[in-house]
Every structure is written in C-alpha cells, then in structure tokens.
PDB file of C-alpha atoms in Angstrom:
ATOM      1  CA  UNK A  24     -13.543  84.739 -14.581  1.00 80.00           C
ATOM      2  CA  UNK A  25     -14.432  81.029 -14.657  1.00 82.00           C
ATOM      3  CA  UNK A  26     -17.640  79.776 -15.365  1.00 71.00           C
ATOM      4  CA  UNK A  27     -19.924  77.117 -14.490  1.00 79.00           C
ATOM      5  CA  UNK A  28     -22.397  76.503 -17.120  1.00 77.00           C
ATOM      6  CA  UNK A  29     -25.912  74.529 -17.100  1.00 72.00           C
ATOM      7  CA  UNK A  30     -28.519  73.784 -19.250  1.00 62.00           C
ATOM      8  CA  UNK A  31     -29.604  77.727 -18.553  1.00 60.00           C
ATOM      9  CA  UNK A  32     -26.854  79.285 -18.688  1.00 70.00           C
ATOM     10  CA  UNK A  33     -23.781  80.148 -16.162  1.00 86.00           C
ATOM     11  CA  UNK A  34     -22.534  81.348 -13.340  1.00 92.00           C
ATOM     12  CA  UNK A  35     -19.377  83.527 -13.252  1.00 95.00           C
ATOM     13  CA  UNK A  36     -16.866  83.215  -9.991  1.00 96.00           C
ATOM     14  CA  UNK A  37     -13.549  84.042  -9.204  1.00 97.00           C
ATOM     15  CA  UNK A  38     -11.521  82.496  -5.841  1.00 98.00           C
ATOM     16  CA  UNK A  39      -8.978  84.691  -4.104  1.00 98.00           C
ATOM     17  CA  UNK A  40      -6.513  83.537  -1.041  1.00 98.00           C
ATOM     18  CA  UNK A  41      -6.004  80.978   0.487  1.00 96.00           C
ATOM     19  CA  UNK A  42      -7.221  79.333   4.140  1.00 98.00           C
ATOM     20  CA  UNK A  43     -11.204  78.424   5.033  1.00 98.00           C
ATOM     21  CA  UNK A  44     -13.253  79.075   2.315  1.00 98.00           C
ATOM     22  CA  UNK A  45     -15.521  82.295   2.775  1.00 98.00           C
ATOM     23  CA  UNK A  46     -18.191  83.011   0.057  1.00 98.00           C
ATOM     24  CA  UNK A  47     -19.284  86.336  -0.431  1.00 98.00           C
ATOM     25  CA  UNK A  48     -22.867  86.710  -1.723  1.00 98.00           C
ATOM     26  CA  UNK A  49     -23.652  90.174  -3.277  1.00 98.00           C
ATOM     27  CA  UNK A  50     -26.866  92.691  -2.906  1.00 98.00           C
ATOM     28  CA  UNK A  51     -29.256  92.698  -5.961  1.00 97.00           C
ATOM     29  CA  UNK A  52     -28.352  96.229  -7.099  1.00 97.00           C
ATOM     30  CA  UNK A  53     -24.665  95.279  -7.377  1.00 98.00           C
ATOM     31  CA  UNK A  54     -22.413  92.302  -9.018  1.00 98.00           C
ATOM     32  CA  UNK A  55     -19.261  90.560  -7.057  1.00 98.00           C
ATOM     33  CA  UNK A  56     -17.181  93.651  -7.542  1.00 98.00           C
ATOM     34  CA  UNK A  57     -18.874  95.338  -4.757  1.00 98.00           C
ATOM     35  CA  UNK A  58     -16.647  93.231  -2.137  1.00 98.00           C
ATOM     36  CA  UNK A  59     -13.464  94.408  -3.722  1.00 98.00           C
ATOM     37  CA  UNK A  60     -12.869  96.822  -1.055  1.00 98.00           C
ATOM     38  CA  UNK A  61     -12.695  93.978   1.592  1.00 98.00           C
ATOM     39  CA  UNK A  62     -11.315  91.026  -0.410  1.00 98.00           C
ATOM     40  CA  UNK A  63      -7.752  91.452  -0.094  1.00 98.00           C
ATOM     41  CA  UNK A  64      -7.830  91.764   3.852  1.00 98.00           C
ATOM     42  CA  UNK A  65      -9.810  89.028   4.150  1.00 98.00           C
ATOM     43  CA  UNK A  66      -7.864  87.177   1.374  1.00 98.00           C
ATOM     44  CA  UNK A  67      -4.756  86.723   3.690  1.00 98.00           C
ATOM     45  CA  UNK A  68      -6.693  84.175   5.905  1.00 97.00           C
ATOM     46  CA  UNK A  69      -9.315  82.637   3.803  1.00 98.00           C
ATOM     47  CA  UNK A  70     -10.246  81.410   0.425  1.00 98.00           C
ATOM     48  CA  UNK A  71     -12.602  83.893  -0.092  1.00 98.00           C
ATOM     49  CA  UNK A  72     -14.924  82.906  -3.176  1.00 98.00           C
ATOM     50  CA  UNK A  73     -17.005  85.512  -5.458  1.00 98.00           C
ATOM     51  CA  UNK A  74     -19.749  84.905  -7.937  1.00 98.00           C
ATOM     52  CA  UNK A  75     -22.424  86.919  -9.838  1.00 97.00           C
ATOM     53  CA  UNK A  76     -26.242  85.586  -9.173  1.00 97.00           C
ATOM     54  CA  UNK A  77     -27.828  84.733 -12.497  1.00 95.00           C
ATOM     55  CA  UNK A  78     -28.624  87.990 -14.566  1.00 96.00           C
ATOM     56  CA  UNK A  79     -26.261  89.829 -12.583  1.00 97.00           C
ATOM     57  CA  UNK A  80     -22.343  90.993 -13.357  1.00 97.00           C
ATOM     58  CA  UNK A  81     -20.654  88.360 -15.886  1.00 96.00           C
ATOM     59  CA  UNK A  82     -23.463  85.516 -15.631  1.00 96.00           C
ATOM     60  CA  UNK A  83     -25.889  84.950 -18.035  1.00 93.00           C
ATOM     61  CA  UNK A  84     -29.713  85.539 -17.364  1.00 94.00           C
ATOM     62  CA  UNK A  85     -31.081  82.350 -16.731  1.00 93.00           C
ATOM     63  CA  UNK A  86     -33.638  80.692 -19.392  1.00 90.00           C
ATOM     64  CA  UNK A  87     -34.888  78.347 -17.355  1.00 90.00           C
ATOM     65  CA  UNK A  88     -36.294  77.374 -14.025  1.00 92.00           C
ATOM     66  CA  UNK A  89     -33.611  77.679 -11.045  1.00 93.00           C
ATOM     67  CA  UNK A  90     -32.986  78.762  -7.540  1.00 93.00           C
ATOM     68  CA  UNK A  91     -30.246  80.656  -5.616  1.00 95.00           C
ATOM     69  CA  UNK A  92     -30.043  78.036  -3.401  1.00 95.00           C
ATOM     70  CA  UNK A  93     -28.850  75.300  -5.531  1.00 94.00           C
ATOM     71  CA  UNK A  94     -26.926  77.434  -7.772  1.00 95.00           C
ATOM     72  CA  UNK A  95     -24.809  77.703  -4.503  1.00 96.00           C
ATOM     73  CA  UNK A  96     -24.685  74.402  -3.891  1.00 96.00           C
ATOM     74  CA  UNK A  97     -23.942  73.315  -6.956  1.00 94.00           C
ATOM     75  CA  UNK A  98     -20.523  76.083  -6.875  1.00 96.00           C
ATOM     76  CA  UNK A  99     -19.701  74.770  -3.916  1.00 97.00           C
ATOM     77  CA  UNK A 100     -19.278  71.077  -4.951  1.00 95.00           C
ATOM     78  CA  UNK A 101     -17.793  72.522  -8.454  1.00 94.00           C
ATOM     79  CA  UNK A 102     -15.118  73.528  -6.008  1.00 96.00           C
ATOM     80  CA  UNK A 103     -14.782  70.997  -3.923  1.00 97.00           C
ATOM     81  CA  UNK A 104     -15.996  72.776  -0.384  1.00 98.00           C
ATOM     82  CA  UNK A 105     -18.114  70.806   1.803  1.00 98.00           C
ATOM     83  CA  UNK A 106     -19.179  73.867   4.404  1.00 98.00           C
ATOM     84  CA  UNK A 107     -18.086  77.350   4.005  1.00 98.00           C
ATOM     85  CA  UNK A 108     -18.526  80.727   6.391  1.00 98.00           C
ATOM     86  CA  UNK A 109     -20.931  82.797   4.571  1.00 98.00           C
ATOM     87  CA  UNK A 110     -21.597  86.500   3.933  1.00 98.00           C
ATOM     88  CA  UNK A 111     -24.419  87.647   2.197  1.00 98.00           C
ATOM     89  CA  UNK A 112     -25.677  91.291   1.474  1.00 98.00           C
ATOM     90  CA  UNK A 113     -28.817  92.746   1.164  1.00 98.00           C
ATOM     91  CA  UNK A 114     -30.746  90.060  -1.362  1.00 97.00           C
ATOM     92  CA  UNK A 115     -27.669  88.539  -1.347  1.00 98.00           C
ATOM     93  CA  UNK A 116     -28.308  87.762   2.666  1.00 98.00           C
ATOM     94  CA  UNK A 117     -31.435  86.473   1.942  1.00 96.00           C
ATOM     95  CA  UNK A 118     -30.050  83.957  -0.407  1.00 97.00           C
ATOM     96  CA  UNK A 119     -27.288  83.061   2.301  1.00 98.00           C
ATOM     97  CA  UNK A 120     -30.389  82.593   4.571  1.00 97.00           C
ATOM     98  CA  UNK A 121     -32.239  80.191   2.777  1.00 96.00           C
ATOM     99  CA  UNK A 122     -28.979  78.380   1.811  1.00 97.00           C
ATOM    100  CA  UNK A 123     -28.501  77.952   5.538  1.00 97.00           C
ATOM    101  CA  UNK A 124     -32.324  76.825   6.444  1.00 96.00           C
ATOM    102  CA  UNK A 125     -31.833  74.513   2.859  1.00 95.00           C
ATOM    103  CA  UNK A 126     -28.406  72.820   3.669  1.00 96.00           C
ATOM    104  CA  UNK A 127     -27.519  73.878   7.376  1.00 97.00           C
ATOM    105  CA  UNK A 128     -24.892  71.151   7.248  1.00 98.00           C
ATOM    106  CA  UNK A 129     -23.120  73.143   4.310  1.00 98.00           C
ATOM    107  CA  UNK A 130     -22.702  76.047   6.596  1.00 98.00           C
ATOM    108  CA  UNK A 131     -20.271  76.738   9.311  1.00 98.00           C
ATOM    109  CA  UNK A 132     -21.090  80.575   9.881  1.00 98.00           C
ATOM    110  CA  UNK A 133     -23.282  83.036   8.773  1.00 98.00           C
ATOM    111  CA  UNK A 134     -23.704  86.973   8.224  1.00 98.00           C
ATOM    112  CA  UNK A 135     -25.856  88.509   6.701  1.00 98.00           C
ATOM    113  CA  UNK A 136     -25.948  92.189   6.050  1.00 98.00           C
ATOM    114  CA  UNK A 137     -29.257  94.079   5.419  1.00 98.00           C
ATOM    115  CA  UNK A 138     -30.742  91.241   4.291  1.00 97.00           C
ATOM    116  CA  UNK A 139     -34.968  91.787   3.237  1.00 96.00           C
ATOM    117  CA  UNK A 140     -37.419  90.073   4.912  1.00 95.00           C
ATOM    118  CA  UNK A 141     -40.332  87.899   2.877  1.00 92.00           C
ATOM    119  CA  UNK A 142     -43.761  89.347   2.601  1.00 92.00           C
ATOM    120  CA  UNK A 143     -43.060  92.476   5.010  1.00 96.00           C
ATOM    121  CA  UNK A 144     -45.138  95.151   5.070  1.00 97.00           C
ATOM    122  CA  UNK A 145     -43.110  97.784   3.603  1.00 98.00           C
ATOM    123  CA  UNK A 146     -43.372 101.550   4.286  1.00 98.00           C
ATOM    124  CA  UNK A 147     -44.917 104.268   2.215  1.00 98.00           C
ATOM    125  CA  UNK A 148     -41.209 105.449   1.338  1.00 97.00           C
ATOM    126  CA  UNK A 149     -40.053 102.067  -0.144  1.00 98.00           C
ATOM    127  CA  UNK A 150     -43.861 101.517  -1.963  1.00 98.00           C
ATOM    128  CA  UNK A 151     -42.822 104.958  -3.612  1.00 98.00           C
ATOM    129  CA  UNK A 152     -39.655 104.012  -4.692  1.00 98.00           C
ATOM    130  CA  UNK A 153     -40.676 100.721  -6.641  1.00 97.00           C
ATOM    131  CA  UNK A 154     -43.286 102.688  -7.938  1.00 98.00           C
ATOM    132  CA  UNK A 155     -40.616 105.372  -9.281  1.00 98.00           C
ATOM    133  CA  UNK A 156     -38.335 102.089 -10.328  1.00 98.00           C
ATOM    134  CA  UNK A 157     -41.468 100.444 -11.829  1.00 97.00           C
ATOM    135  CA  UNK A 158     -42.966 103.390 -14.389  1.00 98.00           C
ATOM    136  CA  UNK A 159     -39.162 103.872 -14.778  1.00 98.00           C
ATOM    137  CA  UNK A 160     -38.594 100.598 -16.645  1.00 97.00           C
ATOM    138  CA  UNK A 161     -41.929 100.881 -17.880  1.00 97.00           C
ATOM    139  CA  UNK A 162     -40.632 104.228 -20.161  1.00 98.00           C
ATOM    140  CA  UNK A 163     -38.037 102.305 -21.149  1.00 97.00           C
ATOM    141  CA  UNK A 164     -35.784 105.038 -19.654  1.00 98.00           C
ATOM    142  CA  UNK A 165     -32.771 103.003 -17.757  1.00 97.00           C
ATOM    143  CA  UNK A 166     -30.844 105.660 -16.793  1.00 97.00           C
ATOM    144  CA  UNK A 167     -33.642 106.793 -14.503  1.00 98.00           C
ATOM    145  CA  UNK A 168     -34.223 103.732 -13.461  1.00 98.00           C
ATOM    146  CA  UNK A 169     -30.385 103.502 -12.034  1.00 98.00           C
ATOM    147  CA  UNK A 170     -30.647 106.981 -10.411  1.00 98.00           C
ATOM    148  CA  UNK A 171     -33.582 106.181  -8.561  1.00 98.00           C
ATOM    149  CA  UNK A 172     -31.903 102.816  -7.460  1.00 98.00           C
ATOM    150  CA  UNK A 173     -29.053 105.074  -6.522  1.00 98.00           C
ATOM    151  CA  UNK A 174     -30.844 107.787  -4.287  1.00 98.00           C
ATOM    152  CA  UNK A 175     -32.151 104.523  -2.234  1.00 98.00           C
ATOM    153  CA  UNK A 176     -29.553 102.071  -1.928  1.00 98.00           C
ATOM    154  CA  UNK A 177     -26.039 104.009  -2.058  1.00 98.00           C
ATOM    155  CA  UNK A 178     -27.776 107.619  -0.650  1.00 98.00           C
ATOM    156  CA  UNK A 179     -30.530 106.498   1.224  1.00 97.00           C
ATOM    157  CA  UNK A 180     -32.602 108.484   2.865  1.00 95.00           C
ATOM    158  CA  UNK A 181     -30.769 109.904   5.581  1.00 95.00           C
ATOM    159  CA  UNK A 182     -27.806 111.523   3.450  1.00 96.00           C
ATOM    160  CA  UNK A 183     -26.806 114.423   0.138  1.00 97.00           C
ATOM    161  CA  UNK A 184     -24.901 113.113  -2.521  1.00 97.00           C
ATOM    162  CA  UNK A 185     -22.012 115.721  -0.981  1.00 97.00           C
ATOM    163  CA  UNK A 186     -21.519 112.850   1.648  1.00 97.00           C
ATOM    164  CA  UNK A 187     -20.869 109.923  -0.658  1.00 97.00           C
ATOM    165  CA  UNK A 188     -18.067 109.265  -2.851  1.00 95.00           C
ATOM    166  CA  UNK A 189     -18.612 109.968  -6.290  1.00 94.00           C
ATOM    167  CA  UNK A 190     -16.885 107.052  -6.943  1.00 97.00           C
ATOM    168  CA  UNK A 191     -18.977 104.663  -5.555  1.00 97.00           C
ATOM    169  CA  UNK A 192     -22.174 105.625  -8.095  1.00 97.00           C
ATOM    170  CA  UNK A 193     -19.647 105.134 -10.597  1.00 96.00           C
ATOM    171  CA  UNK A 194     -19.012 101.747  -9.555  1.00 96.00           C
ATOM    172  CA  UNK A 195     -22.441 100.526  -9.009  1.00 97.00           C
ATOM    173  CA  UNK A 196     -24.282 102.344 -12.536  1.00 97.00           C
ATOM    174  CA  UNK A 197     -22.592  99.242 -14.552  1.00 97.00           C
ATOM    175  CA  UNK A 198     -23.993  96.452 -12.480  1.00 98.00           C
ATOM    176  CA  UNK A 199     -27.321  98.385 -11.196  1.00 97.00           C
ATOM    177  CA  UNK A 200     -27.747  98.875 -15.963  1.00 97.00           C
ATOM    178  CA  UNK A 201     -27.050  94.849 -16.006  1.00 97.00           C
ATOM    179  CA  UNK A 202     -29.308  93.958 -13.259  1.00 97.00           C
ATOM    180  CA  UNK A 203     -32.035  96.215 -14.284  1.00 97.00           C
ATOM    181  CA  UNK A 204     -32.216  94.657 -18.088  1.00 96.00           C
ATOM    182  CA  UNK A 205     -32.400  91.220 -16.928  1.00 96.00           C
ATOM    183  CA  UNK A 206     -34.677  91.209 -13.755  1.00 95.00           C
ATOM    184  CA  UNK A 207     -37.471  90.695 -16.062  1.00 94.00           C
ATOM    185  CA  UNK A 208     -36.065  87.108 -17.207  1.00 94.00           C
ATOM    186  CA  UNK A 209     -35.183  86.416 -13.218  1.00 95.00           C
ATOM    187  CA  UNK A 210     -38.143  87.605 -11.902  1.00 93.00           C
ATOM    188  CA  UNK A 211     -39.780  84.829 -14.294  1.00 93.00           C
ATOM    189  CA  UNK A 212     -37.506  81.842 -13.904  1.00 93.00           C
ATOM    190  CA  UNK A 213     -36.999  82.214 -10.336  1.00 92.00           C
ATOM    191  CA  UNK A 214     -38.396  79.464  -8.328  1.00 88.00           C
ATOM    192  CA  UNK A 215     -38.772  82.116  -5.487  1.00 74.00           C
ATOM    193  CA  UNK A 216     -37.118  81.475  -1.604  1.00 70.00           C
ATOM    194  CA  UNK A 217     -36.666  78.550   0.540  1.00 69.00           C
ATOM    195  CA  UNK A 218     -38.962  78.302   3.861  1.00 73.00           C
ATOM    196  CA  UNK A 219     -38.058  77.188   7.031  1.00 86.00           C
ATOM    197  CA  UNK A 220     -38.039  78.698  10.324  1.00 94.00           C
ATOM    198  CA  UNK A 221     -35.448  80.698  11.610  1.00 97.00           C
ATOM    199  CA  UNK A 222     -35.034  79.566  14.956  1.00 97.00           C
ATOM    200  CA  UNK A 223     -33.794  76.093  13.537  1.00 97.00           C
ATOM    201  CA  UNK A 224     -30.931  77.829  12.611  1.00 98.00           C
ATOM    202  CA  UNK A 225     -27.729  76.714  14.585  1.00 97.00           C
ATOM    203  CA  UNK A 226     -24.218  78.118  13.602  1.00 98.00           C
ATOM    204  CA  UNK A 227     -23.069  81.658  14.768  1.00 98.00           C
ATOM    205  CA  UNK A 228     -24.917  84.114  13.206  1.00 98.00           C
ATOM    206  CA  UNK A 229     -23.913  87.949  12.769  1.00 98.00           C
ATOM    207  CA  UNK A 230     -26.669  90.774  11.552  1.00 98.00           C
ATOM    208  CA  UNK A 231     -25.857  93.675  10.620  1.00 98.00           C
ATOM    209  CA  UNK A 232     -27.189  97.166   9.380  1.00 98.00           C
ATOM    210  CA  UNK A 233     -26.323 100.747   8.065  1.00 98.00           C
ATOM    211  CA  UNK A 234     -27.639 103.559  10.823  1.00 98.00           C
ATOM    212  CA  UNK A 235     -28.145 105.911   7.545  1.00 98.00           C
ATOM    213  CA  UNK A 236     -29.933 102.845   5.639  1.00 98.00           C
ATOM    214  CA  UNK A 237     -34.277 103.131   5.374  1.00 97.00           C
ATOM    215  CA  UNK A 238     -36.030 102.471   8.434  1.00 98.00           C
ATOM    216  CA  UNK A 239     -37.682  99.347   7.260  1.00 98.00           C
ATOM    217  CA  UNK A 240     -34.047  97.570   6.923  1.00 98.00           C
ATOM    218  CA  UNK A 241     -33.709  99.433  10.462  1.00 98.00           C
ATOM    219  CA  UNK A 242     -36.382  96.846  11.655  1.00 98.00           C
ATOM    220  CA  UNK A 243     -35.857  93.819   9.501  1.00 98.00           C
ATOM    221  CA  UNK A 244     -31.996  93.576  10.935  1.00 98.00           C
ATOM    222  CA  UNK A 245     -33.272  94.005  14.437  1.00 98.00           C
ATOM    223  CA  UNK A 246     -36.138  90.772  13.221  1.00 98.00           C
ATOM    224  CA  UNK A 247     -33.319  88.783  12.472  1.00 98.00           C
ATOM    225  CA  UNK A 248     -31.369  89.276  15.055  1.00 98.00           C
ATOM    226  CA  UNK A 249     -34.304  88.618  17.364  1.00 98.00           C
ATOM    227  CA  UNK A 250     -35.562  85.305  15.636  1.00 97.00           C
ATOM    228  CA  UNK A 251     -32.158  83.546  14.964  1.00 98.00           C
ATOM    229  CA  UNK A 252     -31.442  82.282  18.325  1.00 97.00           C
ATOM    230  CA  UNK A 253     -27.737  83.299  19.719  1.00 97.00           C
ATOM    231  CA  UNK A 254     -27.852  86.240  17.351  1.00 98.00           C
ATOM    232  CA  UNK A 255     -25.713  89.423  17.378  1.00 98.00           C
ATOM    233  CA  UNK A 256     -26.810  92.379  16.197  1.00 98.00           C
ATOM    234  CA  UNK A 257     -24.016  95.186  14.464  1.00 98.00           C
ATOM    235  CA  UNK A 258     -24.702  98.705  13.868  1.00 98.00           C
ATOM    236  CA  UNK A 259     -22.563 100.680  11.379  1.00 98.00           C
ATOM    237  CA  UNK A 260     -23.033 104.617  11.946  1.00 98.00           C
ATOM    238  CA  UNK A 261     -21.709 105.959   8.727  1.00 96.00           C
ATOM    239  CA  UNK A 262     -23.488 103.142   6.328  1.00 98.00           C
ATOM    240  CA  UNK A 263     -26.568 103.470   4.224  1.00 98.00           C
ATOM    241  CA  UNK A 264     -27.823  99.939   2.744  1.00 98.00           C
ATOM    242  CA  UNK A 265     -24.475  98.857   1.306  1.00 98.00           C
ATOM    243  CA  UNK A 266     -22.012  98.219   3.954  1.00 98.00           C
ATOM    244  CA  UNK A 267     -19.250  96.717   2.324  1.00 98.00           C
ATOM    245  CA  UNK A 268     -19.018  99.825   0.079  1.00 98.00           C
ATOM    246  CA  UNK A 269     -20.068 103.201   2.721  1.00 97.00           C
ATOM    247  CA  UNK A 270     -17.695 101.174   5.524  1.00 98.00           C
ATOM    248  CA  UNK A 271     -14.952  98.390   4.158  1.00 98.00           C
ATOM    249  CA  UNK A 272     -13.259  99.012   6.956  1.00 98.00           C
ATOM    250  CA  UNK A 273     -15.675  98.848  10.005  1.00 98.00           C
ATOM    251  CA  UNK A 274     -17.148  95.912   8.835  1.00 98.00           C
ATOM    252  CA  UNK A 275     -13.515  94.159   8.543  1.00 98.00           C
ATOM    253  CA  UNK A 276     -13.525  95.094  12.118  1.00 98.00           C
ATOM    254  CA  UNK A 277     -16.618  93.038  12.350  1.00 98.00           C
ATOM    255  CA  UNK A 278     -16.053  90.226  10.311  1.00 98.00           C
ATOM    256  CA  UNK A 279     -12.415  89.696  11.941  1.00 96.00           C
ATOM    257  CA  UNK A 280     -13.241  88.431  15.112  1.00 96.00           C
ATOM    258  CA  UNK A 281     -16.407  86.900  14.073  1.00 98.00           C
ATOM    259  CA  UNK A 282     -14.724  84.453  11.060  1.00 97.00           C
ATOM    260  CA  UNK A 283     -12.346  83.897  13.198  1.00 94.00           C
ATOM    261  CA  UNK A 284     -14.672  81.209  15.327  1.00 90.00           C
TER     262      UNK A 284
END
C-alpha cells in the first residue's frame, strides 16, 4: 500500500476504481480491510479510497501530536480531491463527522454508520465492557482483550457466536491485536475531536445502525439522525455494530441510491 509519511509517522492507503472519489473511513476495532466486502461493487462507479487511522492496520502509531481530521485532509490533497462522498464507521463516523463540521466545503455527502457520540452517558453494559477491556490490557493478556472486543462489537449483545461467521472473528483478531497495542500511544498524541454543532451541517446525510448492535448505539444513531437537519435514518435487521461486515449487501442497497445524489 502507499504511504504518506510526516514528521510522526504515516498513513497507509490504497485507491480502487474509478469515477467520484468515495473515502471509506473504518471503525476503531478494525483496519481498511473491513470494507473489502463492499469495495468492488462500489468500485465500478467510484474511486473509492481506503486508509488505516494512525496505530491502526499498516500505519505507524503516531509519535507526535495529530488529529484525524487533518490527517484526512492532508490525504485528500496528497491525492488531488477537492470534496469527496464520505463513509465512516463506528469511530470511523465520528472522524467523518468532525471532518465535515471542520471542512464542510471538502464534503459532498456523508454517512456515517454507528458512529459514538462525545461525552454520552453510557449504559451499565458498555461501563462493564471497558472495564473487562481495561483490567484486560492491564494483565497484559491481549488475547482476552480481543475476545472481549469481539463478544461486543462483531456478537453484540443480542446474538451466539452460532449466528456469526467464523470467518469474520478471524478477520478482525489481526487488526483488533494491532489496534489494541498501540491505543496507548493514540490515546496520548491525539489532539481529541473537532466541535461544532450539528445542525450546521448541510450536505445529504445518511445514519445508519445494526438492530442486533447495543442499545446505546440504538440511541446515538437515532441522535444523529434527529440533530443533522434533512437526516435519514437506516435500520439493518441482521447487523450488530459492524455493518459493512454482518450485511455487505444491505448496506450496498443503501449506499446505491444514496451516492448516487
């Protein structure tokens, strides 16, 4: 994969296709692989461009100061595209948020899919499983650590195991092992989120949410929805919290149509 390097360190993205340019933003237990499933469909009318946040997939931790938000602006002048459509996935959507409140004239569309919300109150379930995560890392025991990241994001709470494909927990225990290590060194360089109010935000804007994900994402998706004005709200039945993996093909059938604008 190519890389675009700084003074701490570099970001890995590949392009695919050819048409608009899409960017695909991925969820923080997962790397840019996780959009394989839907790349090639939506390769054949777009130039549909992946990259790995710092400390996650093929790009280096960072060892300095950054944000998200510039790191994506700074791709998307490394490539030469002035305003993209944008798709963003669980912390991933929150980074394709605050790219849109930071440069709204960068943006031409927006989705964002089970995206957190800052400073929400969370429930005793996901308090518990941070806690589980926490003492995890704390024991130095990483494999733990990636199973309990497992039961929440790929499971959830609403599911067995017998109703997921093996495959996909074979898929994620690579990039949930590389995220894990470095989230110390993010967690410290991070300059944290943009602000700005979501009701300032303008283009077409798609939300959507796993019926099988935890509650709270439940709520924040239906927050969204309600606070970006012209909003549309998508439900996928047979998702937990990672959409693009439990459903590549319903949320083609939601992306389709929308994109197409």
């Amino acid at each position: 994969m190519p890389l675009l390097a700084d003074d701490f360190g570099h970001l890995s993205y590949t392009v695919t296709g050819d048409g608009p340019p899409l960017v695909l933003v991925h969820a923080g237990v997962a790397d840019h692989r996780m959009w394989d499933a839907v790349v090639p469909a939506l390769a054949e009318r777009h130039t549909v461009v992946r990259y790995d946040l710092r400390g996650f997939g093929e790009s280096a931790p960072p060892t300095g100061p950054f944000r998200e938000t510039d790191d994506l602006r700074r791709l998307l002048d490394h490539l030469g595209h002035a305003r993209v459509r944008l798709v963003g996935a669980s912390w991933g959507g929150r980074v394709a948020v605050d790219f849109t409140l930071t440069h709204p004239e960068r943006v031409h569309s927006l989705v964002v899919l089970s995206p957190p919300w800052p400073r929400y109150p969370w429930s005793a379930e996901m308090i518990a499983y941070d806690g589980a995560e926490t003492a995890a890392l704390a024991a130095g025991d990483l494999d733990e650590a990636v199973r309990v990241n497992l039961d929440m994001w790929l499971r959830g709470p609403a599911r067995g195991w017998e109703d997921v494909d093996p495959s996909l927990a074979e898929e994620l225990r690579g990039p949930l092992r590389t995220s894990l290590a470095n989230q110390e060194a993010v967690g410290e360089h991070s300059q944290g989120p943009a602000t700005g109010d979501l009701a300032s935000i303008t283009v077409p804007v798609l939300v959507g949410v796993g019926r099988l994900d935890i509650a709270d994402f439940q709520d924040i998706a239906r927050r969204y929805a309600a606070e970006i004005p012209g909003a549309a709200l998508v439900e996928f039945p047979a998702s937990a919290h990672l959409v693009a993996l439990d459903a590549p093909a319903e949320l083609l059938s939601a992306l389709d149509p929308f994109l197409a604008r």
